[in-house]
Amino acid sequence: MALDFIKKVFTFGRSKPAEEAPRPEEEQTAPGPQEAADLPLATDPVLPEEMDTAGGPADDEEIDFEAITAAQDDPALLPPIEAIGDLGMVPLSLLEAEAEAGTQEAPLDPETLDAAVPIAEDDLDAMAQAPLSPAQEEAQPAPATEALEPEAAVHVPPAEQAVAETADEAPALSDAAPADTLDAAKAETFGATEAGEAEASTPDDESAAALAASPALPKGFAARSEAVEEVVAVQQKRNWFQRLRDGLSRTSSQLTGQITALFTKRKLDDDTLQDLEDLLIQADLGMETALRITDTLASERYGRDVTGEDVSRIMADEITKVLTPVAKPLTLDLSHKPHVILVVGVNGTGKTTTIGKLAAKLSGAGLKVMLAAGDTFRAAAIEQLKIWAERTKSHIVATKLGADAAGLAYEAFEEARRQKSDVLIIDTAGRLQNRTELMAELEKIVRVLGKLDPDAPHTVLQTLDATTGQNALNQVEIFRNVAGVNGLIMTKLDGTARGGILVAISAKHKLPVYFIGVGEGIDDLEPFEARDFARAIAGTGA
Ligand SMILES: Nc1nc2c(ncn2[C@@H]2O[C@H](COP(=O)(O)OP(=O)(O)OP(=O)(O)O)[C@@H](O)[C@H]2O)c(=O)[nH]1
């Protein structure tokens, strides 16, 4: 039911113009980068084609920007923050009913705009020191895990619960492991720096392994768990590789088909090498990798017969070499409480969906996760994230449509600290990398988070849509410079013929690639593995 509803919300959100936060035309303000950072409402992250249909003020409708700007010094105007814990979650049925009745937020009126002004950064400094007002105290949600012993509430991954449920004699895990063991297990699970530089390949597998290895677990359970895990892991690995190959089949079949045609009844000479290089570049693999492949092929087989399989094997090996240094686990520094992950990227690249998938992995492994609905331009984006929060049993902090995203991020960080969340994941509005004023707004979000912790955001993840092709190279360049992107997730690798672009991006930017998305479902996010990916692109066996 939940999945159906999410699909409904996507359709509903994208087709209902009234849900887009109205913002004035860019030409009216044409701010420089710094001014723009303080005028998020004067900017528009939606694509030009979306702007045509976006709801908002009529062309001749005036917005009082002076009043908005003047009001920004008053922190009392900070829009109310909605923190939804497990216990205070908006019931799905209510959201569903709202969606069906079309009662989601209407376009902002001038009063709402007044309430949505950005917070001056000096005020944020003051807020960082200030105690909560009585109204804020009252507005605090009851911590969702308040009634439970906090560590006991987070440490049983669903996989382990399932094992326990099917084995009647298995004792309850929640009584078994002391808090420090659990902290260590959590830290280890995600390669947390708290627990040293432990390599964490797949969070789910490692969380199970960490718990199974815990000396506090009852005897017998670990052995049974390990056996089950082993069978499940082998099966999952097989399924995953098949799915990856299926997803990348358009990329690989196009490439291998052309390679086979090229090498039929031809010896390897300069002309065939040049043709091969052209093919590899057209397949988005990039000049550097194309040359690596042709050089290796030439050194092994020049002047001899070459088959398509020879080329595929060399291609898989060379691509693996390019990808291995960037295929890293996402390292969380759990000493931060929370480790802050900011998710950025161009419109529609899959930020919100990826956040949902990440939250599922993290909370499934026993971490306490908070989400922040920082895409304040689209009502549907906020609703979408609320649904992901409910599905993944994460807390969520959201605010009004059109509110200042930097202010929301700041408030969410404070709330996550209060609730002692392990991880805070902040969604942001999609923006094209060539929209200077929107990129300046992103810069502001990063700056504001740094006021609470100079190291925050600890991870800045950029989502890239695999179907974009070469433009993704430029997206990384600019988001990296502006927002300090230090990790990538490539989405929509299912069914694209342009999966090769991830190789070109890795060769050029050398940023870690943590996960890849191969579908819209909650489980369609997998740790990035160099060899698997290379073989799937080259069309060679598992
Ligand atoms: N096939 C496929 N679809 C995906 C994947 N990841 C996300 N999507 C879909 O892509 C669309 C856009 O995803 P969102 O998560 O809304 O993207 P976003 O970047 O948050 O979008 P904006 O808020 O508009 O910037 C949705 O329909 C998702 O279901 C993926 O790995 N594969």
Coordinates of C-alpha atoms and ligand atoms in Angstrom, one line a residue:
M1 CA 0.0 0.0 0.0
A2 CA 2.8 2.3 0.9
L3 CA 4.5 1.8 -2.4
D4 CA 1.4 2.5 -4.3
F5 CA 0.9 5.6 -2.3
I6 CA 4.4 6.9 -3.0
K7 CA 3.8 6.4 -6.7
K8 CA 0.6 8.3 -6.4
V9 CA 2.3 11.2 -4.6
F10 CA 5.0 11.4 -7.2
T11 CA 2.4 11.7 -9.9
F12 CA 0.3 13.9 -7.8
G13 CA 3.2 16.1 -6.9
R14 CA 4.6 16.6 -10.3
S15 CA 1.3 17.2 -12.1
K16 CA -0.2 19.6 -9.5
P17 CA 1.1 23.1 -10.3
A18 CA -0.4 24.5 -7.1
E19 CA 2.1 22.5 -5.0
E20 CA 5.1 24.3 -6.3
A21 CA 6.3 27.1 -4.0
P22 CA 5.8 30.3 -5.9
R23 CA 8.8 32.4 -6.4
P24 CA 9.2 35.5 -8.5
E25 CA 10.9 35.6 -11.8
E26 CA 14.6 35.5 -11.8
E27 CA 14.9 38.7 -13.9
Q28 CA 13.1 40.7 -11.2
T29 CA 15.9 40.1 -8.7
A30 CA 19.0 39.1 -10.7
P31 CA 21.0 39.0 -7.4
G32 CA 24.7 38.5 -7.2
P33 CA 25.8 35.2 -5.5
Q34 CA 25.9 36.7 -2.0
E35 CA 22.6 38.5 -2.2
A36 CA 21.0 35.5 -3.6
A37 CA 22.1 33.4 -0.6
D38 CA 19.8 35.6 1.5
L39 CA 16.9 35.5 -0.9
P40 CA 16.0 31.9 -1.5
L41 CA 12.5 32.8 -2.3
A42 CA 13.7 34.8 -5.2
T43 CA 15.2 31.8 -6.8
D44 CA 13.8 28.9 -8.6
P45 CA 15.2 25.4 -8.7
V46 CA 12.7 24.0 -11.1
L47 CA 13.6 23.2 -14.6
P48 CA 12.6 25.8 -17.2
E49 CA 10.0 23.5 -18.6
E50 CA 8.5 23.0 -15.2
M51 CA 8.5 26.7 -14.6
D52 CA 5.9 27.1 -17.4
T53 CA 3.4 25.1 -15.4
A54 CA 4.6 25.9 -11.9
G55 CA 2.0 27.4 -9.7
G56 CA 2.7 30.8 -8.1
P57 CA 2.0 34.4 -8.3
A58 CA 0.6 35.7 -11.6
D59 CA 3.1 37.6 -13.7
D60 CA 1.7 40.9 -12.6
E61 CA 1.4 39.9 -8.9
E62 CA 3.7 41.9 -6.7
I63 CA 5.8 40.4 -3.9
D64 CA 7.1 42.8 -1.2
F65 CA 10.8 41.8 -1.2
E66 CA 11.8 44.8 0.8
A67 CA 9.6 43.6 3.6
I68 CA 10.9 40.1 3.3
T69 CA 14.5 41.3 3.4
A70 CA 13.9 43.7 6.3
A71 CA 12.3 40.9 8.3
Q72 CA 15.2 38.6 8.1
D73 CA 16.9 40.1 11.2
D74 CA 14.1 38.9 13.4
P75 CA 14.6 35.3 14.5
A76 CA 11.1 35.2 15.8
L77 CA 10.0 34.9 12.2
L78 CA 11.6 31.5 11.8
P79 CA 9.0 29.3 10.4
P80 CA 7.7 26.6 12.8
I81 CA 9.7 23.4 12.6
E82 CA 7.8 20.2 12.5
A83 CA 9.6 17.3 14.2
I84 CA 7.9 14.0 13.7
G85 CA 9.1 11.1 15.8
D86 CA 8.0 7.5 15.6
L87 CA 5.3 8.3 18.0
G88 CA 4.1 11.5 16.6
M89 CA 4.1 10.5 12.9
V90 CA 1.5 11.9 10.6
P91 CA -0.7 8.8 10.0
L92 CA -0.3 7.5 6.5
S93 CA -4.1 7.3 6.2
L94 CA -4.3 11.1 6.8
L95 CA -1.7 11.8 4.2
E96 CA -3.4 9.5 1.8
A97 CA -6.7 11.2 2.4
E98 CA -5.1 14.6 1.9
A99 CA -3.5 13.5 -1.3
E100 CA -6.7 12.1 -2.6
A101 CA -8.7 15.2 -1.7
G102 CA -6.0 17.4 -3.1
T103 CA -5.7 19.3 0.1
Q104 CA -2.0 19.7 0.2
E105 CA -0.6 23.1 0.8
A106 CA -1.8 25.9 -1.4
P107 CA 0.5 28.5 -2.9
L108 CA 2.0 30.9 -0.3
D109 CA 0.2 34.1 0.5
P110 CA 2.2 37.2 1.4
E111 CA 1.8 36.4 5.1
T112 CA 3.4 33.0 4.6
L113 CA 6.2 34.6 2.6
D114 CA 6.8 36.9 5.6
A115 CA 7.2 33.9 7.8
A116 CA 9.4 32.2 5.4
V117 CA 12.3 34.7 5.3
P118 CA 15.8 33.4 5.6
I119 CA 17.5 33.6 9.0
A120 CA 20.5 36.0 9.2
E121 CA 23.6 34.0 10.0
D122 CA 24.4 36.2 13.0
D123 CA 21.1 35.2 14.4
L124 CA 21.9 31.6 13.9
D125 CA 25.0 32.1 16.0
A126 CA 22.9 33.6 18.8
M127 CA 20.4 30.8 18.4
A128 CA 23.1 28.2 18.9
Q129 CA 23.7 29.7 22.4
A130 CA 20.1 30.5 23.4
P131 CA 18.0 28.3 25.6
L132 CA 14.6 27.1 24.2
S133 CA 11.7 29.4 24.6
P134 CA 8.6 28.0 26.5
A135 CA 6.8 27.7 23.2
Q136 CA 9.7 25.8 21.7
E137 CA 9.8 23.5 24.7
E138 CA 6.2 22.8 24.3
A139 CA 6.6 22.2 20.6
Q140 CA 9.3 19.6 21.2
P141 CA 8.0 16.2 20.3
A142 CA 8.3 13.5 22.8
P143 CA 11.5 11.7 21.8
A144 CA 10.3 8.6 20.0
T145 CA 12.5 6.3 22.0
E146 CA 11.9 8.0 25.3
A147 CA 10.0 5.1 26.9
L148 CA 12.6 2.7 25.8
E149 CA 16.1 2.2 26.9
P150 CA 17.8 4.2 24.1
E151 CA 20.4 1.7 23.0
A152 CA 18.1 -1.3 23.3
A153 CA 15.7 0.4 21.0
V154 CA 18.1 0.7 18.1
H155 CA 20.3 -2.3 18.1
V156 CA 18.3 -5.2 16.6
P157 CA 18.4 -5.2 12.8
P158 CA 15.3 -6.5 11.2
A159 CA 17.2 -9.4 9.7
E160 CA 18.2 -10.6 13.1
Q161 CA 14.7 -10.1 14.4
A162 CA 13.4 -12.3 11.6
V163 CA 15.8 -15.1 12.6
A164 CA 14.8 -14.8 16.2
E165 CA 11.1 -14.9 15.3
T166 CA 11.5 -18.1 13.3
A167 CA 13.5 -19.8 16.0
D168 CA 11.3 -20.0 19.0
E169 CA 14.0 -20.8 21.4
A170 CA 16.1 -17.7 20.4
P171 CA 16.2 -15.3 23.3
A172 CA 15.4 -11.6 22.9
L173 CA 18.4 -9.7 21.7
S174 CA 17.4 -6.5 23.4
D175 CA 18.4 -7.8 26.7
A176 CA 21.6 -9.3 25.6
A177 CA 24.1 -6.7 24.4
P178 CA 25.4 -3.9 26.7
A179 CA 25.4 -0.4 25.3
D180 CA 29.2 -0.2 24.7
T181 CA 29.2 -3.4 22.8
L182 CA 26.4 -2.1 20.7
D183 CA 28.1 1.2 20.0
A184 CA 31.1 -0.6 18.9
A185 CA 29.0 -2.8 16.7
K186 CA 27.3 0.2 15.2
A187 CA 30.6 2.0 14.6
E188 CA 32.1 -1.1 13.0
T189 CA 29.1 -1.6 10.8
F190 CA 29.6 1.6 8.9
G191 CA 33.3 1.9 9.0
A192 CA 32.9 4.5 11.7
T193 CA 36.1 6.4 12.6
E194 CA 35.2 6.0 16.2
A195 CA 36.0 2.4 15.9
G196 CA 39.1 3.0 13.8
E197 CA 39.3 2.6 10.1
A198 CA 37.4 -0.7 9.9
E199 CA 36.5 -1.4 6.3
A200 CA 32.7 -1.8 6.0
S201 CA 31.7 -3.4 2.7
T202 CA 28.0 -4.0 3.1
P203 CA 26.3 -2.4 6.0
D204 CA 23.6 -5.1 6.3
D205 CA 26.0 -8.0 6.2
E206 CA 28.4 -6.4 8.6
S207 CA 25.7 -5.4 11.1
A208 CA 24.6 -9.0 11.3
A209 CA 28.2 -10.1 11.6
A210 CA 29.0 -7.5 14.2
L211 CA 26.0 -8.6 16.3
A212 CA 26.8 -12.3 15.8
A213 CA 30.3 -11.7 16.9
S214 CA 29.1 -9.9 20.1
P215 CA 30.3 -11.8 23.1
A216 CA 27.1 -10.7 24.9
L217 CA 24.8 -12.6 22.6
P218 CA 23.4 -15.9 23.9
K219 CA 25.3 -19.0 22.9
G220 CA 23.9 -20.9 19.9
F221 CA 22.3 -17.8 18.4
A222 CA 25.5 -16.6 16.8
A223 CA 26.2 -19.9 15.1
R224 CA 22.7 -20.2 13.8
S225 CA 22.7 -16.6 12.7
E226 CA 26.0 -17.0 10.9
A227 CA 24.8 -20.1 9.0
V228 CA 21.6 -18.3 7.9
E229 CA 23.5 -15.2 7.0
E230 CA 26.0 -17.1 4.8
V231 CA 23.2 -18.7 2.8
V232 CA 21.4 -15.5 2.5
A233 CA 24.5 -13.5 1.5
V234 CA 25.5 -15.9 -1.3
Q235 CA 21.9 -15.8 -2.6
Q236 CA 21.8 -12.0 -2.4
K237 CA 25.1 -11.6 -4.1
R238 CA 23.9 -13.8 -7.0
N239 CA 20.6 -12.0 -7.3
W240 CA 22.3 -8.6 -7.1
F241 CA 24.8 -9.3 -9.8
Q242 CA 22.1 -10.6 -12.1
R243 CA 20.1 -7.4 -11.4
L244 CA 23.1 -5.3 -12.0
R245 CA 23.7 -7.0 -15.3
D246 CA 20.1 -6.7 -16.3
G247 CA 20.2 -3.0 -15.4
L248 CA 23.3 -2.3 -17.4
S249 CA 22.3 -4.7 -20.3
R250 CA 21.5 -1.8 -22.6
T251 CA 24.9 -0.2 -21.9
S252 CA 26.8 -3.5 -22.3
S253 CA 24.8 -5.0 -25.2
Q254 CA 25.2 -1.9 -27.3
L255 CA 28.9 -1.8 -26.6
T256 CA 29.7 -5.5 -27.0
G257 CA 27.6 -5.7 -30.2
Q258 CA 29.6 -2.9 -31.8
I259 CA 32.9 -4.4 -30.6
T260 CA 32.1 -7.9 -32.0
A261 CA 31.2 -6.3 -35.3
L262 CA 34.4 -4.4 -35.3
F263 CA 36.6 -7.4 -34.7
T264 CA 35.0 -9.9 -36.9
K265 CA 37.7 -11.3 -39.2
R266 CA 40.1 -8.4 -38.5
K267 CA 43.6 -8.4 -37.1
L268 CA 44.4 -5.8 -34.5
D269 CA 46.0 -2.9 -36.3
D270 CA 46.1 0.9 -36.0
D271 CA 42.8 1.3 -37.7
T272 CA 40.9 -1.1 -35.5
L273 CA 42.5 0.4 -32.4
Q274 CA 41.3 3.8 -33.5
D275 CA 37.8 2.5 -34.2
L276 CA 37.7 0.8 -30.8
E277 CA 38.9 4.0 -29.1
D278 CA 36.0 5.9 -30.8
L279 CA 33.5 3.3 -29.7
L280 CA 34.6 3.4 -26.1
I281 CA 34.5 7.2 -26.0
Q282 CA 31.0 7.1 -27.6
A283 CA 30.0 4.7 -24.8
D284 CA 30.8 7.5 -22.3
L285 CA 33.7 5.7 -20.8
G286 CA 36.0 8.7 -21.3
M287 CA 39.2 9.3 -23.1
E288 CA 41.5 8.1 -20.3
T289 CA 39.8 4.7 -19.9
A290 CA 39.4 4.3 -23.6
L291 CA 43.2 4.7 -24.0
R292 CA 43.9 2.4 -21.1
I293 CA 41.9 -0.3 -22.9
T294 CA 43.3 0.2 -26.3
D295 CA 46.9 0.4 -25.0
T296 CA 46.5 -2.9 -23.1
L297 CA 44.9 -4.6 -26.0
A298 CA 47.7 -3.4 -28.3
S299 CA 50.4 -4.6 -26.0
E300 CA 48.8 -8.1 -25.8
R301 CA 47.5 -8.7 -29.2
Y302 CA 48.8 -6.3 -31.8
G303 CA 49.0 -7.9 -35.3
R304 CA 47.0 -11.0 -34.1
D305 CA 43.4 -12.1 -34.4
V306 CA 41.2 -10.6 -31.7
T307 CA 37.7 -11.7 -30.6
G308 CA 35.0 -9.7 -29.0
E309 CA 35.5 -11.8 -25.8
D310 CA 39.2 -10.7 -25.7
V311 CA 38.3 -7.1 -25.8
S312 CA 35.5 -7.5 -23.2
R313 CA 37.9 -9.3 -20.8
I314 CA 40.5 -6.5 -21.1
M315 CA 37.8 -3.9 -20.9
A316 CA 36.5 -5.4 -17.6
D317 CA 40.0 -5.6 -16.2
E318 CA 40.9 -2.0 -17.1
I319 CA 37.6 -0.6 -15.9
T320 CA 38.0 -2.5 -12.6
K321 CA 41.4 -0.7 -12.2
V322 CA 39.8 2.7 -12.7
L323 CA 36.9 2.0 -10.3
T324 CA 38.6 0.1 -7.5
P325 CA 40.0 3.3 -5.8
V326 CA 36.6 5.0 -5.7
A327 CA 34.5 2.0 -4.6
K328 CA 34.5 2.7 -0.9
P329 CA 32.1 2.2 2.0
L330 CA 30.4 5.2 3.3
T331 CA 32.3 6.0 6.5
L332 CA 30.2 7.4 9.3
D333 CA 31.9 9.2 12.2
L334 CA 29.5 8.3 15.0
S335 CA 31.4 10.4 17.5
H336 CA 29.5 13.3 16.0
K337 CA 26.0 12.4 17.1
P338 CA 24.7 13.1 14.5
H339 CA 26.9 12.4 11.5
V340 CA 25.4 14.9 9.1
I341 CA 24.9 13.9 5.5
L342 CA 23.8 16.6 3.1
V343 CA 22.4 15.3 -0.2
V344 CA 22.7 17.5 -3.2
G345 CA 22.2 17.3 -7.0
V346 CA 20.3 18.4 -10.0
N347 CA 16.5 18.2 -10.2
G348 CA 15.1 14.7 -10.4
T349 CA 18.5 12.9 -10.0
G350 CA 17.0 10.8 -7.2
K351 CA 18.0 12.7 -4.0
T352 CA 14.8 12.0 -2.0
T353 CA 14.4 8.4 -3.1
T354 CA 18.1 7.7 -2.3
I355 CA 17.7 9.3 1.1
G356 CA 14.8 6.9 1.8
K357 CA 16.8 4.0 0.7
L358 CA 19.8 5.1 2.8
A359 CA 17.6 5.6 5.8
A360 CA 16.2 2.1 5.4
K361 CA 19.7 0.6 5.4
L362 CA 20.9 2.7 8.4
S363 CA 17.8 2.2 10.6
G364 CA 17.7 -1.4 9.6
A365 CA 21.2 -1.8 10.9
G366 CA 20.1 -0.2 14.2
L367 CA 21.1 3.4 13.8
K368 CA 18.9 6.2 14.9
V369 CA 18.2 8.3 11.8
M370 CA 16.7 11.7 11.4
L371 CA 15.7 13.2 8.0
A372 CA 15.4 16.9 7.2
A373 CA 13.0 17.9 4.5
G374 CA 15.3 20.7 3.1
D375 CA 13.6 20.7 -0.3
T376 CA 11.3 23.4 0.7
F377 CA 10.2 24.4 -2.8
R378 CA 8.0 21.4 -3.5
A379 CA 5.2 20.2 -1.2
A380 CA 5.4 16.8 -2.8
A381 CA 9.0 16.6 -1.9
I382 CA 8.2 17.2 1.7
E383 CA 5.4 14.7 1.7
Q384 CA 7.6 12.2 -0.1
L385 CA 10.2 12.4 2.6
K386 CA 7.6 12.1 5.3
I387 CA 6.5 8.8 3.8
W388 CA 10.1 7.6 3.6
A389 CA 10.5 8.5 7.2
E390 CA 7.5 6.5 8.2
R391 CA 8.6 3.5 6.1
T392 CA 12.1 3.5 7.5
K393 CA 11.1 4.4 11.1
S394 CA 13.2 7.5 11.0
H395 CA 12.4 10.8 12.6
I396 CA 11.8 13.8 10.4
V397 CA 12.1 17.5 10.7
A398 CA 10.1 19.5 8.2
T399 CA 8.9 23.1 7.8
K400 CA 6.6 25.1 5.6
L401 CA 6.7 25.2 1.9
G402 CA 8.9 28.0 0.7
A403 CA 10.8 28.3 4.0
D404 CA 14.5 29.0 4.1
A405 CA 16.3 25.8 3.5
A406 CA 19.4 26.8 5.5
G407 CA 17.3 27.6 8.5
L408 CA 15.6 24.3 8.3
A409 CA 18.9 22.5 8.0
Y410 CA 20.2 24.4 11.1
E411 CA 17.1 23.5 13.1
A412 CA 17.2 19.9 12.1
F413 CA 20.8 19.7 13.2
E414 CA 19.9 21.0 16.6
E415 CA 16.9 18.7 16.9
A416 CA 19.0 15.7 15.9
R417 CA 21.5 16.6 18.6
R418 CA 18.7 16.9 21.1
Q419 CA 17.4 13.5 20.2
K420 CA 20.9 12.0 20.0
S421 CA 20.4 10.8 16.5
D422 CA 23.3 8.8 15.0
V423 CA 22.8 10.2 11.5
L424 CA 21.0 13.2 10.1
I425 CA 20.3 13.2 6.4
I426 CA 19.3 16.5 4.8
D427 CA 17.4 16.6 1.6
T428 CA 17.8 19.7 -0.6
A429 CA 15.9 21.1 -3.6
G430 CA 17.2 20.1 -6.9
R431 CA 19.1 22.7 -8.8
L432 CA 20.8 23.0 -12.1
Q433 CA 24.5 23.6 -11.7
N434 CA 24.5 26.6 -13.9
R435 CA 22.0 28.5 -11.8
T436 CA 24.5 30.7 -9.8
E437 CA 22.0 32.0 -7.3
L438 CA 20.7 28.5 -6.4
M439 CA 24.2 27.2 -6.0
A440 CA 24.9 30.2 -3.7
E441 CA 22.0 29.1 -1.6
L442 CA 23.5 25.6 -1.3
E443 CA 26.8 27.2 -0.2
K444 CA 24.8 28.9 2.5
I445 CA 23.3 25.6 3.8
V446 CA 26.8 24.3 4.1
R447 CA 28.1 27.4 5.9
V448 CA 25.2 27.4 8.3
L449 CA 25.7 23.8 9.3
G450 CA 29.3 24.7 10.0
K451 CA 28.2 27.1 12.6
L452 CA 27.1 24.2 14.8
D453 CA 30.0 22.0 14.0
P454 CA 33.0 23.2 11.9
D455 CA 33.2 19.7 10.4
A456 CA 29.6 19.6 9.3
P457 CA 28.3 18.5 6.9
H458 CA 30.4 15.5 7.5
T459 CA 29.4 13.9 4.2
V460 CA 28.1 15.7 1.2
L461 CA 26.6 13.2 -1.2
Q462 CA 25.7 14.1 -4.8
T463 CA 23.2 12.0 -6.7
L464 CA 23.8 11.6 -10.4
D465 CA 21.3 10.4 -12.9
A466 CA 23.0 7.7 -15.1
T467 CA 20.8 8.6 -18.0
T468 CA 22.3 12.1 -18.1
G469 CA 25.5 11.1 -19.9
Q470 CA 28.3 13.6 -20.3
N471 CA 26.6 16.4 -18.5
A472 CA 27.1 14.5 -15.2
L473 CA 30.8 15.3 -15.5
N474 CA 30.1 19.0 -15.3
Q475 CA 27.5 18.6 -12.5
V476 CA 30.1 17.0 -10.3
E477 CA 32.7 19.7 -11.1
I478 CA 30.4 22.5 -10.0
F479 CA 28.7 20.9 -7.0
R480 CA 32.0 19.8 -5.7
N481 CA 33.4 23.3 -5.8
V482 CA 30.3 24.9 -4.3
A483 CA 29.1 22.4 -1.8
G484 CA 32.2 20.3 -1.1
V485 CA 30.8 17.1 -2.5
N486 CA 32.9 14.3 -1.1
G487 CA 30.9 11.2 -2.3
L488 CA 28.7 10.1 -5.2
I489 CA 25.7 7.9 -5.7
M490 CA 24.7 7.1 -9.2
T491 CA 21.0 6.4 -9.7
K492 CA 18.8 5.0 -12.5
L493 CA 21.5 2.5 -13.6
D494 CA 18.6 0.2 -14.4
G495 CA 17.8 0.3 -18.1
T496 CA 20.2 3.1 -19.2
A497 CA 22.5 2.8 -22.2
R498 CA 24.8 5.4 -20.6
G499 CA 26.1 3.6 -17.5
G500 CA 29.7 4.1 -18.8
I501 CA 29.6 7.7 -17.6
L502 CA 30.3 6.5 -14.1
V503 CA 33.7 5.3 -15.3
A504 CA 34.5 8.6 -16.9
I505 CA 33.5 10.4 -13.7
S506 CA 35.6 8.1 -11.5
A507 CA 38.6 8.6 -13.7
K508 CA 38.3 12.4 -13.7
H509 CA 37.1 13.3 -10.2
K510 CA 38.3 10.3 -8.2
L511 CA 35.5 10.9 -5.7
P512 CA 34.2 7.9 -3.7
V513 CA 31.2 6.2 -5.2
Y514 CA 29.3 4.7 -2.3
F515 CA 26.2 3.3 -3.7
I516 CA 24.3 2.8 -7.0
G517 CA 20.6 2.9 -7.6
V518 CA 19.0 0.3 -9.8
G519 CA 15.3 0.9 -9.3
E520 CA 12.7 2.9 -7.4
G521 CA 12.2 0.4 -4.6
I522 CA 13.5 0.6 -1.0
D523 CA 16.1 -2.1 -1.6
D524 CA 17.2 -0.9 -5.0
L525 CA 20.4 0.7 -3.6
E526 CA 23.5 -1.3 -3.4
P527 CA 27.1 -0.7 -2.3
F528 CA 29.2 0.1 -5.3
E529 CA 31.5 -2.8 -6.2
A530 CA 34.2 -2.1 -8.9
R531 CA 34.6 -5.6 -10.3
D532 CA 30.9 -6.3 -10.5
F533 CA 30.2 -3.0 -12.2
A534 CA 33.0 -3.4 -14.7
R535 CA 31.9 -6.9 -15.6
A536 CA 28.3 -5.9 -16.0
I537 CA 29.4 -3.1 -18.4
A538 CA 31.8 -5.3 -20.3
G539 CA 29.2 -8.1 -20.5
T540 CA 31.5 -10.7 -19.0
G541 CA 30.4 -13.4 -16.6
A542 CA 30.0 -13.2 -12.8
Ligands
LIG1 N1 14.5 3.7 -12.3 C1 14.9 4.4 -11.3 N2 14.3 5.4 -10.9 C2 14.7 6.1 -9.8 C3 15.9 5.7 -9.1 N3 16.2 6.7 -8.1 C4 15.1 7.5 -8.2 N4 14.3 7.2 -9.2 C5 13.1 7.9 -9.6 O1 13.4 9.2 -10.1 C6 12.4 10.1 -9.9 C7 13.0 11.3 -9.2 O2 13.4 10.9 -7.9 P1 13.5 11.9 -6.7 O3 14.0 11.2 -5.5 O4 12.2 12.6 -6.5 O5 14.5 13.0 -7.2 P2 15.0 14.3 -6.5 O6 16.4 14.5 -6.9 O7 14.7 14.3 -5.1 O8 14.0 15.3 -7.3 P3 13.8 16.9 -7.1 O9 13.3 17.1 -5.7 O10 12.9 17.3 -8.1 O11 15.2 17.5 -7.3 C8 11.4 9.4 -9.0 O12 10.3 9.0 -9.9 C9 12.1 8.2 -8.5 O13 11.3 7.1 -8.2 C10 16.7 4.6 -9.6 O14 17.7 4.2 -9.1 N5 16.1 3.9 -10.7

